[in-house]
Amino acid sequence: MTRTASVIPARAGVERPAHRDGNVLRWLAAYTASMIGDNVYYLALSWAAVRAGSPAQTGLVMTVSAVPRALLMLGGGVIADRLGPRRVVIGSDAVRCAAVLAVAVLLSTTDPGLWPLAVLAVVFGTVDAVFMPAVGALPARVTGRGQLARVQGMRGLAVRLASVVGGPLGALGVALGGAAAAFGLAALLIAVSVPLLVSVRMRALPGDRAKTPGVREATADGGAGEAAEPQRTSSVDRSATVGSATVGSATVGSATVGSATVGSGEPSGEPAEYRGATAWRDLVDGLRYVRGHRVLAPLMLAISLGDLGFVGPLNVGLALLADERGWGASGMGWTLAGFGAGAGAASLLLALRGRLPHAGQVAAYAILAGSVAIGYLAHAPGVPAAVGAAVLVGLLAGLSGALCGALLQTQSDPAYLGRVTALASLVSLGLAPLSMPLSAAAIGVWGTAPVFVVSAAVCGLGGVVILCFGHLRRAELPR
């Protein structure tokens, strides 16, 4: 029996603003609840590990989840593309909720030691490898392309809210009922996201695979016609046209996006084009697609350089700088608060403003200006100057990061969106953290000022890369 998904046609030429779209707001509520749950989970995990083991064992438990996350991230992108991001996110949240709840019950009834915490960390990291690419691929399916920059801003605000609220909620759970109560609270928050995600409707994208038999795509006049069977983009010719949007060129043409909304999400089973194809072949094909793309390839390089130059100074380096200058914990706290305020302001700007013109150039100049602010941090004469520099770093990094994320989604062929997101996530979560021990070691040898300057130069190279590649420099977000 063939299941037919319901389709709700959008009005021709009208794109509802994301912050007024109930479908987007349901997705945002689900994402926020899940992110707050993540913050509560990590606090509960660290507290339980400290109480059950030595400092070295605690560090091992806290880092063991990073191994499967990094190793399996690209494979997670393949799964997101094969099964659809909505289904993968719902399944991932359900598994994460069940795992955290099981540990909460175990801790409340026995004293099992560290082993269940280590197992939970591995499970969480493994599921994250699938969850993160799918989460990154979802925005393009819940709103129109012209709203993706606004959605990135709204998503940034959700992340800021989760980081502010999650810590106190986790601490409250620990105070009231120990680690078991905090784990239970985390499971509850993650569980809240599942019914919200079930209620979110997916849009049919141009060039999308015919995952749902019987889906009809609305035409410009509001009528319904049969959705065209998409063609897989050749790994040789990366300038192939998908629908009326040119992929592989900085210009995204006049494609009508989101003219059909799939009410029940992704269908059951894999698309016909995947039958007989191996996951490894899909993974290699995705990497070739990014490598041959005139916008995505240099954009990935720019993101990598920006993250490598940014993560070290703003994590390990800032603590060492505050200690070296005698600013104390309060000075470091104010500086971090300045960064958070700047990043929040950038997210709010995009959420309210929506599309920014000349996205490629704006991202490049924001990265360059932000790198100057990073270099200045190590030369700030006092805490007020450091806080001001941190506000600029947060503002410019938040702006460039949101624009790069929106460009990734609008420039990617929908057939590859999960794998493109996975590669970007691997760069940010797998490669960039490697700069933290390197930054700490370098500061121990040469001091903070030279290391911050070198990190700023590496970060600035990301902006230079964008300016050097014409297609990326001229890239625009859809109207």
mmCIF file of N, CA, C and O in Angstrom, residues 3 39-40 56 75 96 99 123 182 188 191 213 258 281 303-304 322 330 371 400 447:
data_model
loop_
_atom_site.group_PDB
_atom_site.id
_atom_site.type_symbol
_atom_site.label_atom_id
_atom_site.label_comp_id
_atom_site.label_asym_id
_atom_site.label_seq_id
_atom_site.Cartn_x
_atom_site.Cartn_y
_atom_site.Cartn_z
ATOM 1 N N ARG A 3 1.776 5.007 0.735
ATOM 2 C CA ARG A 3 1.369 6.102 1.602
ATOM 3 C C ARG A 3 1.578 7.415 0.887
ATOM 4 O O ARG A 3 2.623 7.685 0.330
ATOM 5 N N ASN A 39 22.604 20.813 27.825
ATOM 6 C CA ASN A 39 23.373 21.525 28.840
ATOM 7 C C ASN A 39 23.182 20.920 30.229
ATOM 8 O O ASN A 39 24.135 20.776 31.000
ATOM 9 N N VAL A 40 21.940 20.570 30.556
ATOM 10 C CA VAL A 40 21.669 19.916 31.840
ATOM 11 C C VAL A 40 22.378 18.563 31.894
ATOM 12 O O VAL A 40 22.952 18.187 32.927
ATOM 13 N N ALA A 56 41.215 12.281 36.944
ATOM 14 C CA ALA A 56 41.602 11.726 35.644
ATOM 15 C C ALA A 56 40.457 10.922 35.040
ATOM 16 O O ALA A 56 40.196 11.005 33.829
ATOM 17 N N GLY A 75 29.569 9.682 8.410
ATOM 18 C CA GLY A 75 28.573 8.644 8.198
ATOM 19 C C GLY A 75 27.191 9.096 8.631
ATOM 20 O O GLY A 75 26.179 8.716 8.022
ATOM 21 N N ARG A 96 18.480 9.332 22.746
ATOM 22 C CA ARG A 96 19.189 10.089 23.775
ATOM 23 C C ARG A 96 18.356 10.184 25.048
ATOM 24 O O ARG A 96 18.867 10.038 26.157
ATOM 25 N N ALA A 99 18.392 6.755 26.831
ATOM 26 C CA ALA A 99 19.681 6.450 27.451
ATOM 27 C C ALA A 99 19.887 7.261 28.732
ATOM 28 O O ALA A 99 20.324 6.725 29.763
ATOM 29 N N VAL A 123 27.363 6.393 24.066
ATOM 30 C CA VAL A 123 26.083 6.364 23.342
ATOM 31 C C VAL A 123 25.696 7.769 22.891
ATOM 32 O O VAL A 123 25.275 7.986 21.744
ATOM 33 N N ALA A 182 19.081 15.332 38.101
ATOM 34 C CA ALA A 182 19.530 16.171 36.981
ATOM 35 C C ALA A 182 19.440 15.406 35.666
ATOM 36 O O ALA A 182 19.007 15.943 34.636
ATOM 37 N N LEU A 188 13.734 14.629 30.436
ATOM 38 C CA LEU A 188 12.427 15.253 30.244
ATOM 39 C C LEU A 188 12.488 16.358 29.197
ATOM 40 O O LEU A 188 11.615 16.460 28.322
ATOM 41 N N ALA A 191 12.862 14.891 25.837
ATOM 42 C CA ALA A 191 11.603 14.255 25.442
ATOM 43 C C ALA A 191 10.587 15.274 24.941
ATOM 44 O O ALA A 191 9.789 14.974 24.039
ATOM 45 N N PRO A 213 6.218 8.809 -2.238
ATOM 46 C CA PRO A 213 5.378 8.567 -3.400
ATOM 47 C C PRO A 213 4.074 9.338 -3.272
ATOM 48 O O PRO A 213 3.484 9.428 -2.217
ATOM 49 N N GLY A 258 10.052 25.824 -1.458
ATOM 50 C CA GLY A 258 9.058 25.666 -0.420
ATOM 51 C C GLY A 258 7.650 25.842 -0.930
ATOM 52 O O GLY A 258 6.762 26.195 -0.166
ATOM 53 N N ARG A 281 29.918 4.606 -0.856
ATOM 54 C CA ARG A 281 29.855 5.313 -2.130
ATOM 55 C C ARG A 281 29.183 6.679 -1.954
ATOM 56 O O ARG A 281 29.617 7.675 -2.535
ATOM 57 N N ILE A 303 35.719 28.325 6.818
ATOM 58 C CA ILE A 303 35.174 27.941 8.121
ATOM 59 C C ILE A 303 36.237 27.242 8.962
ATOM 60 O O ILE A 303 36.365 27.495 10.170
ATOM 61 N N SER A 304 37.014 26.366 8.337
ATOM 62 C CA SER A 304 38.064 25.641 9.063
ATOM 63 C C SER A 304 39.100 26.599 9.642
ATOM 64 O O SER A 304 39.474 26.495 10.816
ATOM 65 N N ALA A 322 43.823 35.786 31.516
ATOM 66 C CA ALA A 322 43.316 36.383 32.752
ATOM 67 C C ALA A 322 44.235 36.099 33.917
ATOM 68 O O ALA A 322 44.479 36.970 34.774
ATOM 69 N N SER A 330 36.805 36.844 38.055
ATOM 70 C CA SER A 330 35.764 37.818 37.716
ATOM 71 C C SER A 330 36.068 38.511 36.395
ATOM 72 O O SER A 330 35.168 38.737 35.574
ATOM 73 N N SER A 371 39.128 38.990 13.578
ATOM 74 C CA SER A 371 40.495 38.530 13.851
ATOM 75 C C SER A 371 41.344 39.639 14.457
ATOM 76 O O SER A 371 42.189 39.388 15.326
ATOM 77 N N SER A 400 29.418 36.386 11.119
ATOM 78 C CA SER A 400 30.046 35.611 10.045
ATOM 79 C C SER A 400 29.635 34.148 10.124
ATOM 80 O O SER A 400 29.407 33.506 9.090
ATOM 81 N N GLY A 447 54.203 32.753 25.592
ATOM 82 C CA GLY A 447 53.351 33.751 26.224
ATOM 83 C C GLY A 447 52.071 33.975 25.439
ATOM 84 O O GLY A 447 51.900 33.496 24.307
#
